Amino acid sequence: MKHFLLVALLSWLKLHAAYSQPKPLGTALPITISGYVREAGSQEALIGVNVYRTGTSVGTTTNTYGFYSLTLPAQDSLQLTYSIVGYESQQLTIAAQKSGSINVALMAGKLLNEVVVRSRADEKVSDSPQMSQIDLPISQIKKIPALLGEKDVLKVLQLMPGVQKGSEGQSGLYVRGGGPDQNLIVLDDAVVYNASHLFGFFSVFNGDALKSVELTKGGFPARFGGRLSSVIDLNMKDGNKEKLHGEGGIGLIASRLTLEGPLTKKKSGPGATSFLLSGRRTYLDVLAAPLIAAETDGKTSAGYYFYDLNAKVNTELGPKDKLYLSGYFGRDRFFADDNSSETQTTKVGIGWGNATGTLRWNHLFSDKVFGNASLIFSNYDFSISADNKDTFNDRTTEFNLRYTSGIRDFGIKYDLDIYPNPQHSLKVGVQATAHRFTPSAVVLKNTELNESRLEVDKIDVLESGIYAEDTWKPNVHWRVNGGLRFSTFLHDAVTYVRPEPRLAAAYMIKPDLSVKASYALMNQYVHLLSNTGIGLPTDLWVPTTDRVRPQQSQQVALGMAKDFTNGGSFTNGLTLTVEGYYKRMDNIINYKEGASFLLIEDPTSAQRVRWEDNVTSGRGWSYGAEVLLQKKVGRFSGWVGYTLSWTQWQFAELNGGKPFFPRYDRRHDASVVGIYEVSPRISLSGTWVYGTGQALTLPQATYVAYSPGSPAYSYGQNGVQMLLPYGNAQTATEYGEKNSFRAEPYHRFDVAVQFHKKMKRHERTWEFSAYNAYNRRNPFFYQLATLPQSSTNPQPDLPRTILKRYSVFPIVPSVSYNFKF
Amino acid sequence: MKTISYSTLVVTLLTLLGCGSLVQEVDPGNLPTATPKMVVHCFISPQDTLLAVYVQAPRAVLGTKFTDNGGFYLTYSLQGSVVTLSDGTRTVQLPGVGGTIPLYYGIDTRQFPIVAGRTYTLTVSNAYFPTVTAQCTVPKAVKPTEIRADSLSGRANGLPGTTYYGRLVWQDAAGEANYYQVSGNLIKTVTRPIYTTPNVPTRDTTLTNMYPLSFNGVNLITDQNVDGQRLISARGEAREFNYNSLERTIGLVFTMTLSNIDENYYRYRETVDRQGDADENPFAEPVLVPSNIQGGYGCFGAYNQSTLTVKVK
């Protein structure tokens, strides 16, 4: 299959190259200029740098490892421009009679520096076939105000059109009507299954360790697959090759420290090795421990913490080979140890976390062919342990419960980037992942019942994909990315092989204005069972089986991209993108009404329930329009985003089979983000967000439900005792239609001010910020409450029932100290 | 100087700590409004001797909307309701039973027999709520073919005893959607010496104990995905503790009843049960209870029973 695909693609490529070669280029012998673009100083590889022949649109961009290859006709001299946001662009004039390698180092831009403003002049959204994609500069993320000062990559993505937040303070992403389970979150090629800390209030990504963040919400290239709604591709920094560098911060709830530097004296060339080590930990448990101990005479301890650890080492094996080893380890832990009773001791622990590891080997086959092999490991596990010891009359009863659930992956991936000529840039690759799911494993021991049970239910499946895609620039007007992915899924009872065609095209009406269109078909073979919308660790990953089919989506998007130029030069960096989309989702899954993870496996019940019994599948559709006006350069930068959208679901077993709005259907979603560099020492930032309220199901009435059987005697009004025909009385609740209640709209304003100062050996930043600055009481959830009878409630047996709105965050001020050296 | 002015701004923001509660009552004007509806329960069966209809008011939930109709007694039926039942050819009105405010509306089935295969229409009207109607068809009886009984003796919760298990087996009719409910009892006859009068010797007395079988909540069954097959019920169990060493079992009988129930009854009972199970679980999706009472809440259901008895001892 792989061979067939490659042959087919290469033939197609050859054919097109023959016909599409522009005439002036066709006359001279072609030469290839290739190399790496890195950051000056740290030697960090730069991703997505535009490399092109100055004054033309003939060019390419660097790949994930900073590599580029550009094939041009030989000539006496050639001027090349290297540019990317946040760096000073470089123009090189080179003698171009023969192929050669040119490595370039770009200087990180200094704010308010005119050179920087010029350097960004070539980053144009209108010049790429890719649509529905967002790149976030990490430096910008660090300036945007955040809850308790904890900068969060995923929460900044929530400020983009088409991407919505869930409940207040949550880091889950809802992309174009899809749920958080439909996002593929990849850190250095490894899937991160649960990106939440502290029940979703913080994401697991530590910005200090990250180099780049890219979100794709539509028009997916063929190299991406496995989820319906988005791909969030995060890359860790490689580690400074020049000198030891550190940065860190002390905040109200957590502190962090990152160190990076060379491991060898050799700064570049074969043998040069560098590392990155970054950690973050909360300290609420440490602060609370003495208080709890004092309250309970030291007999009880309890606490909660989370930590993250990122590590990466990279080494150059030779001019053509590089090796990268990176890993992420993060864990949340809640614990309680109660010895306060003389006869009883109780120990409870809940823990969850991700571990990922990636070993990557880059090999340059030629100046036109770049290869990368990755070995990938990822693991997520959730565990509960409860131990109880009860001593009564010298008899000791022990109760031990262990519950674990999780997913573990071993994966292998090979990708080739091929740059035959400036018109084509080809990517082909193959990937296979062996997943092991542990939906639930329970060990229950009880000395009294003399019973011990071990129930492990592991499922092994193999998911794989093979793809080929080409970015084709036939002439100055057209930019096309076409590709095909074959995804396969092997389970004991069922096998799926599915083709996934992808196409994206841009037509440049003018040099700064293009219209774009895309189509993508996506399959998802792993599913997340989650019914709260909150990032709970109990959210359970489960595979496609013979009873649960793969989820599938088809999305079409149309849009325009406009770069506002000033007298022909793109100096103000203002861009406007407008996109409309329609997405159809099939076989999406949801818990059945009344089911939840708590019922997945009830260790005390004699009945054994398969998780499939608790889920139901249906379809959904979402459509909408998104507008993004973004200013990336200058003293004042930021964006305004607006989304108008509709999302509906239809499940045979939910809402009586009628379509309904899922909880996160959001008609209007707007965000305004502004960063103002007041002076080199002070920066001010603010964000304002608005979103239509969530669609919720609220009780409308309760009544007593009966059925035949269990008859009981009752006295009639006539004083005669009679046998009532129906019993089993139970209070039933009437909800009306599912999600027919709209919560109040959500809006919030955050503000932050940063004071930067260069000290003798380091640079420090004080940040003061306020989350929810105007103290809006945004709804987190609603609950019914019954008021006792009162003067306003004259009914004797009918107390007044009201609806209460619970909010979580009032205005939250915070202060943090950050440093780097 | 600039630094100071910005610091002042930040401090001002931080002092703007509005100290309101994080829990607030939602303005009743923003709440969804629902039309008040009557709650009607009626279950008919060819085996029953009584036709009974409960006509009740719902409890209030949001605001005072449902309470404006007067203080109803929630355990009684609504006064002055006109309740009629029709089988398509004959219509009968059910009078109130138990006083002016009746416990229920009902008549003896000898006056209006319930026949399998027939469709019945129930209509209820009164001064408080809009009139409601409902229809259901009485399913035919399905005879169970066997009872699979078993027992296990041993200690449980520290006490000796025997747990009896029973499963009911029957043949599902192919090509139609069927819904079943299973129930049963273990009837145990024992003799044991009983002291009746002081100074009078003990004498053996025969006692009959009835233990209802528990199906762990799995007593509703559908033939979905198993249409036309031989169906086996979940295991019903009854635990009997042998705490009296003088007791002697002389008879042990399993009686198990298969009710062929109509879809309305099944959907209603199943969702109400599920709602009850999920009640304490804040993470569960709300369970919507369907109702075949047009314009109201509740259920008009039908069932047809067949009982099988096996003598174990």
mmCIF file with all atom_site columns, C-alpha atoms in Angstrom, chain A residues 609-765:
data_model
loop_
_atom_site.group_PDB
_atom_site.id
_atom_site.type_symbol
_atom_site.label_atom_id
_atom_site.label_alt_id
_atom_site.label_comp_id
_atom_site.label_asym_id
_atom_site.label_entity_id
_atom_site.label_seq_id
_atom_site.pdbx_PDB_ins_code
_atom_site.Cartn_x
_atom_site.Cartn_y
_atom_site.Cartn_z
_atom_site.occupancy
_atom_site.B_iso_or_equiv
_atom_site.pdbx_formal_charge
_atom_site.auth_seq_id
_atom_site.auth_comp_id
_atom_site.auth_asym_id
_atom_site.auth_atom_id
_atom_site.pdbx_PDB_model_num
ATOM 1   C CA . VAL A 1 609 ? -21.506 -3.806 33.177 1.00 0.00 ? 609 VAL A CA 1
ATOM 2   C CA . ARG A 1 610 ? -19.628 -3.297 29.923 1.00 0.00 ? 610 ARG A CA 1
ATOM 3   C CA . TRP A 1 611 ? -18.872 0.364  29.311 1.00 0.00 ? 611 TRP A CA 1
ATOM 4   C CA . GLU A 1 612 ? -20.532 0.058  25.909 1.00 0.00 ? 612 GLU A CA 1
ATOM 5   C CA . ASP A 1 613 ? -23.830 -0.465 27.712 1.00 0.00 ? 613 ASP A CA 1
ATOM 6   C CA . ASN A 1 614 ? -23.606 3.064  29.047 1.00 0.00 ? 614 ASN A CA 1
ATOM 7   C CA . VAL A 1 615 ? -22.996 4.883  25.811 1.00 0.00 ? 615 VAL A CA 1
ATOM 8   C CA . THR A 1 616 ? -25.097 5.732  22.833 1.00 0.00 ? 616 THR A CA 1
ATOM 9   C CA . SER A 1 617 ? -24.101 7.050  19.440 1.00 0.00 ? 617 SER A CA 1
ATOM 10  C CA . GLY A 1 618 ? -25.638 9.726  17.289 1.00 0.00 ? 618 GLY A CA 1
ATOM 11  C CA . ARG A 1 619 ? -24.810 12.455 14.861 1.00 0.00 ? 619 ARG A CA 1
ATOM 12  C CA . GLY A 1 620 ? -24.174 16.137 15.037 1.00 0.00 ? 620 GLY A CA 1
ATOM 13  C CA . TRP A 1 621 ? -23.746 19.090 12.777 1.00 0.00 ? 621 TRP A CA 1
ATOM 14  C CA . SER A 1 622 ? -22.254 22.481 13.279 1.00 0.00 ? 622 SER A CA 1
ATOM 15  C CA . TYR A 1 623 ? -22.008 25.546 11.090 1.00 0.00 ? 623 TYR A CA 1
ATOM 16  C CA . GLY A 1 624 ? -20.950 29.080 11.578 1.00 0.00 ? 624 GLY A CA 1
ATOM 17  C CA . ALA A 1 625 ? -18.839 32.044 10.640 1.00 0.00 ? 625 ALA A CA 1
ATOM 18  C CA . GLU A 1 626 ? -15.655 33.319 12.205 1.00 0.00 ? 626 GLU A CA 1
ATOM 19  C CA . VAL A 1 627 ? -13.956 36.675 11.918 1.00 0.00 ? 627 VAL A CA 1
ATOM 20  C CA . LEU A 1 628 ? -10.455 37.405 13.145 1.00 0.00 ? 628 LEU A CA 1
ATOM 21  C CA . LEU A 1 629 ? -8.849  40.824 12.911 1.00 0.00 ? 629 LEU A CA 1
ATOM 22  C CA . GLN A 1 630 ? -5.328  40.499 14.179 1.00 0.00 ? 630 GLN A CA 1
ATOM 23  C CA . LYS A 1 631 ? -2.463  42.912 14.651 1.00 0.00 ? 631 LYS A CA 1
ATOM 24  C CA . LYS A 1 632 ? 0.774   41.121 15.250 1.00 0.00 ? 632 LYS A CA 1
ATOM 25  C CA . VAL A 1 633 ? 3.311   43.924 15.280 1.00 0.00 ? 633 VAL A CA 1
ATOM 26  C CA . GLY A 1 634 ? 3.887   47.320 16.793 1.00 0.00 ? 634 GLY A CA 1
ATOM 27  C CA . ARG A 1 635 ? 3.573   48.731 20.283 1.00 0.00 ? 635 ARG A CA 1
ATOM 28  C CA . PHE A 1 636 ? -0.060  47.810 20.244 1.00 0.00 ? 636 PHE A CA 1
ATOM 29  C CA . SER A 1 637 ? -0.864  44.269 19.224 1.00 0.00 ? 637 SER A CA 1
ATOM 30  C CA . GLY A 1 638 ? -3.689  41.849 19.764 1.00 0.00 ? 638 GLY A CA 1
ATOM 31  C CA . TRP A 1 639 ? -6.837  40.654 18.083 1.00 0.00 ? 639 TRP A CA 1
ATOM 32  C CA . VAL A 1 640 ? -10.580 40.820 17.904 1.00 0.00 ? 640 VAL A CA 1
ATOM 33  C CA . GLY A 1 641 ? -12.364 37.546 17.262 1.00 0.00 ? 641 GLY A CA 1
ATOM 34  C CA . TYR A 1 642 ? -16.014 36.793 16.740 1.00 0.00 ? 642 TYR A CA 1
ATOM 35  C CA . THR A 1 643 ? -17.835 33.529 16.086 1.00 0.00 ? 643 THR A CA 1
ATOM 36  C CA . LEU A 1 644 ? -21.445 33.022 15.135 1.00 0.00 ? 644 LEU A CA 1
ATOM 37  C CA . SER A 1 645 ? -22.305 29.341 15.237 1.00 0.00 ? 645 SER A CA 1
ATOM 38  C CA . TRP A 1 646 ? -24.946 26.676 15.627 1.00 0.00 ? 646 TRP A CA 1
ATOM 39  C CA . THR A 1 647 ? -24.357 23.130 16.808 1.00 0.00 ? 647 THR A CA 1
ATOM 40  C CA . GLN A 1 648 ? -26.985 20.416 17.084 1.00 0.00 ? 648 GLN A CA 1
ATOM 41  C CA . TRP A 1 649 ? -26.912 16.757 18.061 1.00 0.00 ? 649 TRP A CA 1
ATOM 42  C CA . GLN A 1 650 ? -29.342 13.980 17.371 1.00 0.00 ? 650 GLN A CA 1
ATOM 43  C CA . PHE A 1 651 ? -29.206 10.653 19.219 1.00 0.00 ? 651 PHE A CA 1
ATOM 44  C CA . ALA A 1 652 ? -31.872 7.963  19.056 1.00 0.00 ? 652 ALA A CA 1
ATOM 45  C CA . GLU A 1 653 ? -31.592 7.457  22.787 1.00 0.00 ? 653 GLU A CA 1
ATOM 46  C CA . LEU A 1 654 ? -31.337 11.061 23.932 1.00 0.00 ? 654 LEU A CA 1
ATOM 47  C CA . ASN A 1 655 ? -34.130 13.607 24.086 1.00 0.00 ? 655 ASN A CA 1
ATOM 48  C CA . GLY A 1 656 ? -36.580 11.093 22.655 1.00 0.00 ? 656 GLY A CA 1
ATOM 49  C CA . GLY A 1 657 ? -34.676 11.030 19.350 1.00 0.00 ? 657 GLY A CA 1
ATOM 50  C CA . LYS A 1 658 ? -35.255 14.724 18.670 1.00 0.00 ? 658 LYS A CA 1
ATOM 51  C CA . PRO A 1 659 ? -32.363 17.063 17.774 1.00 0.00 ? 659 PRO A CA 1
ATOM 52  C CA . PHE A 1 660 ? -31.095 19.245 20.587 1.00 0.00 ? 660 PHE A CA 1
ATOM 53  C CA . PHE A 1 661 ? -28.416 21.815 21.270 1.00 0.00 ? 661 PHE A CA 1
ATOM 54  C CA . PRO A 1 662 ? -25.473 20.285 23.127 1.00 0.00 ? 662 PRO A CA 1
ATOM 55  C CA . ARG A 1 663 ? -24.327 22.063 26.253 1.00 0.00 ? 663 ARG A CA 1
ATOM 56  C CA . TYR A 1 664 ? -21.632 24.034 24.434 1.00 0.00 ? 664 TYR A CA 1
ATOM 57  C CA . ASP A 1 665 ? -23.655 25.231 21.476 1.00 0.00 ? 665 ASP A CA 1
ATOM 58  C CA . ARG A 1 666 ? -22.797 28.916 21.472 1.00 0.00 ? 666 ARG A CA 1
ATOM 59  C CA . ARG A 1 667 ? -24.546 31.394 19.250 1.00 0.00 ? 667 ARG A CA 1
ATOM 60  C CA . HIS A 1 668 ? -22.155 34.282 19.864 1.00 0.00 ? 668 HIS A CA 1
ATOM 61  C CA . ASP A 1 669 ? -18.612 34.130 21.067 1.00 0.00 ? 669 ASP A CA 1
ATOM 62  C CA . ALA A 1 670 ? -16.372 37.175 21.053 1.00 0.00 ? 670 ALA A CA 1
ATOM 63  C CA . SER A 1 671 ? -12.970 38.019 22.395 1.00 0.00 ? 671 SER A CA 1
ATOM 64  C CA . VAL A 1 672 ? -10.834 41.124 22.395 1.00 0.00 ? 672 VAL A CA 1
ATOM 65  C CA . VAL A 1 673 ? -7.173  40.855 23.296 1.00 0.00 ? 673 VAL A CA 1
ATOM 66  C CA . GLY A 1 674 ? -4.852  43.836 23.528 1.00 0.00 ? 674 GLY A CA 1
ATOM 67  C CA . ILE A 1 675 ? -1.195  44.097 24.471 1.00 0.00 ? 675 ILE A CA 1
ATOM 68  C CA . TYR A 1 676 ? 0.300   47.551 24.747 1.00 0.00 ? 676 TYR A CA 1
ATOM 69  C CA . GLU A 1 677 ? 3.996   48.114 25.226 1.00 0.00 ? 677 GLU A CA 1
ATOM 70  C CA . VAL A 1 678 ? 3.915   51.322 27.174 1.00 0.00 ? 678 VAL A CA 1
ATOM 71  C CA . SER A 1 679 ? 7.688   51.463 27.350 1.00 0.00 ? 679 SER A CA 1
ATOM 72  C CA . PRO A 1 680 ? 10.481  48.893 27.226 1.00 0.00 ? 680 PRO A CA 1
ATOM 73  C CA . ARG A 1 681 ? 9.912   48.437 30.948 1.00 0.00 ? 681 ARG A CA 1
ATOM 74  C CA . ILE A 1 682 ? 6.141   48.280 31.129 1.00 0.00 ? 682 ILE A CA 1
ATOM 75  C CA . SER A 1 683 ? 3.598   46.280 29.224 1.00 0.00 ? 683 SER A CA 1
ATOM 76  C CA . LEU A 1 684 ? -0.106  46.387 29.748 1.00 0.00 ? 684 LEU A CA 1
ATOM 77  C CA . SER A 1 685 ? -2.559  43.773 28.544 1.00 0.00 ? 685 SER A CA 1
ATOM 78  C CA . GLY A 1 686 ? -6.242  43.094 28.717 1.00 0.00 ? 686 GLY A CA 1
ATOM 79  C CA . THR A 1 687 ? -8.734  40.555 27.433 1.00 0.00 ? 687 THR A CA 1
ATOM 80  C CA . TRP A 1 688 ? -12.490 40.701 27.273 1.00 0.00 ? 688 TRP A CA 1
ATOM 81  C CA . VAL A 1 689 ? -14.582 37.691 26.403 1.00 0.00 ? 689 VAL A CA 1
ATOM 82  C CA . TYR A 1 690 ? -18.271 37.184 25.775 1.00 0.00 ? 690 TYR A CA 1
ATOM 83  C CA . GLY A 1 691 ? -20.164 33.991 25.114 1.00 0.00 ? 691 GLY A CA 1
ATOM 84  C CA . THR A 1 692 ? -23.789 32.936 24.874 1.00 0.00 ? 692 THR A CA 1
ATOM 85  C CA . GLY A 1 693 ? -24.869 30.893 27.890 1.00 0.00 ? 693 GLY A CA 1
ATOM 86  C CA . GLN A 1 694 ? -24.661 27.112 27.902 1.00 0.00 ? 694 GLN A CA 1
ATOM 87  C CA . ALA A 1 695 ? -27.653 25.005 26.934 1.00 0.00 ? 695 ALA A CA 1
ATOM 88  C CA . LEU A 1 696 ? -28.705 23.123 30.062 1.00 0.00 ? 696 LEU A CA 1
ATOM 89  C CA . THR A 1 697 ? -31.447 20.780 31.153 1.00 0.00 ? 697 THR A CA 1
ATOM 90  C CA . LEU A 1 698 ? -33.451 22.098 34.084 1.00 0.00 ? 698 LEU A CA 1
ATOM 91  C CA . PRO A 1 699 ? -36.223 20.397 36.012 1.00 0.00 ? 699 PRO A CA 1
ATOM 92  C CA . GLN A 1 700 ? -39.612 21.924 35.337 1.00 0.00 ? 700 GLN A CA 1
ATOM 93  C CA . ALA A 1 701 ? -41.801 19.840 37.611 1.00 0.00 ? 701 ALA A CA 1
ATOM 94  C CA . THR A 1 702 ? -41.687 16.851 39.887 1.00 0.00 ? 702 THR A CA 1
ATOM 95  C CA . TYR A 1 703 ? -44.462 14.354 40.483 1.00 0.00 ? 703 TYR A CA 1
ATOM 96  C CA . VAL A 1 704 ? -45.009 11.012 42.112 1.00 0.00 ? 704 VAL A CA 1
ATOM 97  C CA . ALA A 1 705 ? -44.598 8.112  39.704 1.00 0.00 ? 705 ALA A CA 1
ATOM 98  C CA . TYR A 1 706 ? -46.400 4.811  40.386 1.00 0.00 ? 706 TYR A CA 1
ATOM 99  C CA . SER A 1 707 ? -46.504 1.389  38.904 1.00 0.00 ? 707 SER A CA 1
ATOM 100 C CA . PRO A 1 708 ? -48.460 -1.781 39.651 1.00 0.00 ? 708 PRO A CA 1
ATOM 101 C CA . GLY A 1 709 ? -47.288 -3.864 42.557 1.00 0.00 ? 709 GLY A CA 1
ATOM 102 C CA . SER A 1 710 ? -46.341 -3.196 46.184 1.00 0.00 ? 710 SER A CA 1
ATOM 103 C CA . PRO A 1 711 ? -49.857 -2.039 47.097 1.00 0.00 ? 711 PRO A CA 1
ATOM 104 C CA . ALA A 1 712 ? -50.253 -0.325 50.460 1.00 0.00 ? 712 ALA A CA 1
ATOM 105 C CA . TYR A 1 713 ? -53.115 0.537  52.750 1.00 0.00 ? 713 TYR A CA 1
ATOM 106 C CA . SER A 1 714 ? -54.192 4.139  53.117 1.00 0.00 ? 714 SER A CA 1
ATOM 107 C CA . TYR A 1 715 ? -57.064 5.978  54.735 1.00 0.00 ? 715 TYR A CA 1
ATOM 108 C CA . GLY A 1 716 ? -59.462 7.644  52.385 1.00 0.00 ? 716 GLY A CA 1
ATOM 109 C CA . GLN A 1 717 ? -60.950 11.027 53.107 1.00 0.00 ? 717 GLN A CA 1
ATOM 110 C CA . ASN A 1 718 ? -64.058 9.139  54.216 1.00 0.00 ? 718 ASN A CA 1
ATOM 111 C CA . GLY A 1 719 ? -62.040 7.538  57.015 1.00 0.00 ? 719 GLY A CA 1
ATOM 112 C CA . VAL A 1 720 ? -62.160 4.054  55.507 1.00 0.00 ? 720 VAL A CA 1
ATOM 113 C CA . GLN A 1 721 ? -58.902 2.140  55.203 1.00 0.00 ? 721 GLN A CA 1
ATOM 114 C CA . MET A 1 722 ? -58.419 0.881  51.681 1.00 0.00 ? 722 MET A CA 1
ATOM 115 C CA . LEU A 1 723 ? -55.838 -1.008 49.691 1.00 0.00 ? 723 LEU A CA 1
ATOM 116 C CA . LEU A 1 724 ? -54.303 1.275  47.075 1.00 0.00 ? 724 LEU A CA 1
ATOM 117 C CA . PRO A 1 725 ? -53.828 -0.490 43.737 1.00 0.00 ? 725 PRO A CA 1
ATOM 118 C CA . TYR A 1 726 ? -50.477 1.036  42.767 1.00 0.00 ? 726 TYR A CA 1
ATOM 119 C CA . GLY A 1 727 ? -47.268 1.331  44.702 1.00 0.00 ? 727 GLY A CA 1
ATOM 120 C CA . ASN A 1 728 ? -43.540 1.685  44.009 1.00 0.00 ? 728 ASN A CA 1
ATOM 121 C CA . ALA A 1 729 ? -44.056 5.415  44.517 1.00 0.00 ? 729 ALA A CA 1
ATOM 122 C CA . GLN A 1 730 ? -41.028 7.335  43.414 1.00 0.00 ? 730 GLN A CA 1
ATOM 123 C CA . THR A 1 731 ? -40.504 11.012 42.770 1.00 0.00 ? 731 THR A CA 1
ATOM 124 C CA . ALA A 1 732 ? -39.994 11.636 39.081 1.00 0.00 ? 732 ALA A CA 1
ATOM 125 C CA . THR A 1 733 ? -38.652 14.821 37.575 1.00 0.00 ? 733 THR A CA 1
ATOM 126 C CA . GLU A 1 734 ? -39.936 16.393 34.407 1.00 0.00 ? 734 GLU A CA 1
ATOM 127 C CA . TYR A 1 735 ? -37.272 18.250 32.441 1.00 0.00 ? 735 TYR A CA 1
ATOM 128 C CA . GLY A 1 736 ? -39.108 19.192 29.290 1.00 0.00 ? 736 GLY A CA 1
ATOM 129 C CA . GLU A 1 737 ? -36.761 18.934 26.309 1.00 0.00 ? 737 GLU A CA 1
ATOM 130 C CA . LYS A 1 738 ? -33.057 18.331 26.741 1.00 0.00 ? 738 LYS A CA 1
ATOM 131 C CA . ASN A 1 739 ? -30.933 21.449 27.115 1.00 0.00 ? 739 ASN A CA 1
ATOM 132 C CA . SER A 1 740 ? -33.882 23.772 26.591 1.00 0.00 ? 740 SER A CA 1
ATOM 133 C CA . PHE A 1 741 ? -32.668 26.228 29.228 1.00 0.00 ? 741 PHE A CA 1
ATOM 134 C CA . ARG A 1 742 ? -30.031 28.818 28.357 1.00 0.00 ? 742 ARG A CA 1
ATOM 135 C CA . ALA A 1 743 ? -27.686 29.869 31.089 1.00 0.00 ? 743 ALA A CA 1
ATOM 136 C CA . GLU A 1 744 ? -26.935 33.546 31.405 1.00 0.00 ? 744 GLU A CA 1
ATOM 137 C CA . PRO A 1 745 ? -24.276 34.862 29.031 1.00 0.00 ? 745 PRO A CA 1
ATOM 138 C CA . TYR A 1 746 ? -20.672 34.658 30.102 1.00 0.00 ? 746 TYR A CA 1
ATOM 139 C CA . HIS A 1 747 ? -18.460 37.717 30.014 1.00 0.00 ? 747 HIS A CA 1
ATOM 140 C CA . ARG A 1 748 ? -15.309 38.728 31.764 1.00 0.00 ? 748 ARG A CA 1
ATOM 141 C CA . PHE A 1 749 ? -12.492 41.252 31.610 1.00 0.00 ? 749 PHE A CA 1
ATOM 142 C CA . ASP A 1 750 ? -8.943  40.449 32.670 1.00 0.00 ? 750 ASP A CA 1
ATOM 143 C CA . VAL A 1 751 ? -6.136  42.905 32.958 1.00 0.00 ? 751 VAL A CA 1
ATOM 144 C CA . ALA A 1 752 ? -2.422  42.629 33.687 1.00 0.00 ? 752 ALA A CA 1
ATOM 145 C CA . VAL A 1 753 ? 0.512   44.921 33.969 1.00 0.00 ? 753 VAL A CA 1
ATOM 146 C CA . GLN A 1 754 ? 4.115   43.741 33.761 1.00 0.00 ? 754 GLN A CA 1
ATOM 147 C CA . PHE A 1 755 ? 7.161   45.618 34.937 1.00 0.00 ? 755 PHE A CA 1
ATOM 148 C CA . HIS A 1 756 ? 10.342  44.415 33.312 1.00 0.00 ? 756 HIS A CA 1
ATOM 149 C CA . LYS A 1 757 ? 13.793  45.307 34.544 1.00 0.00 ? 757 LYS A CA 1
ATOM 150 C CA . LYS A 1 758 ? 17.235  44.232 33.438 1.00 0.00 ? 758 LYS A CA 1
ATOM 151 C CA . MET A 1 759 ? 19.348  43.491 36.469 1.00 0.00 ? 759 MET A CA 1
ATOM 152 C CA . LYS A 1 760 ? 23.061  42.828 36.532 1.00 0.00 ? 760 LYS A CA 1
ATOM 153 C CA . ARG A 1 761 ? 22.852  39.123 35.801 1.00 0.00 ? 761 ARG A CA 1
ATOM 154 C CA . HIS A 1 762 ? 19.241  38.542 35.007 1.00 0.00 ? 762 HIS A CA 1
ATOM 155 C CA . GLU A 1 763 ? 16.045  40.121 33.857 1.00 0.00 ? 763 GLU A CA 1
ATOM 156 C CA . ARG A 1 764 ? 13.045  40.184 36.143 1.00 0.00 ? 764 ARG A CA 1
ATOM 157 C CA . THR A 1 765 ? 9.358   40.824 35.591 1.00 0.00 ? 765 THR A CA 1
#
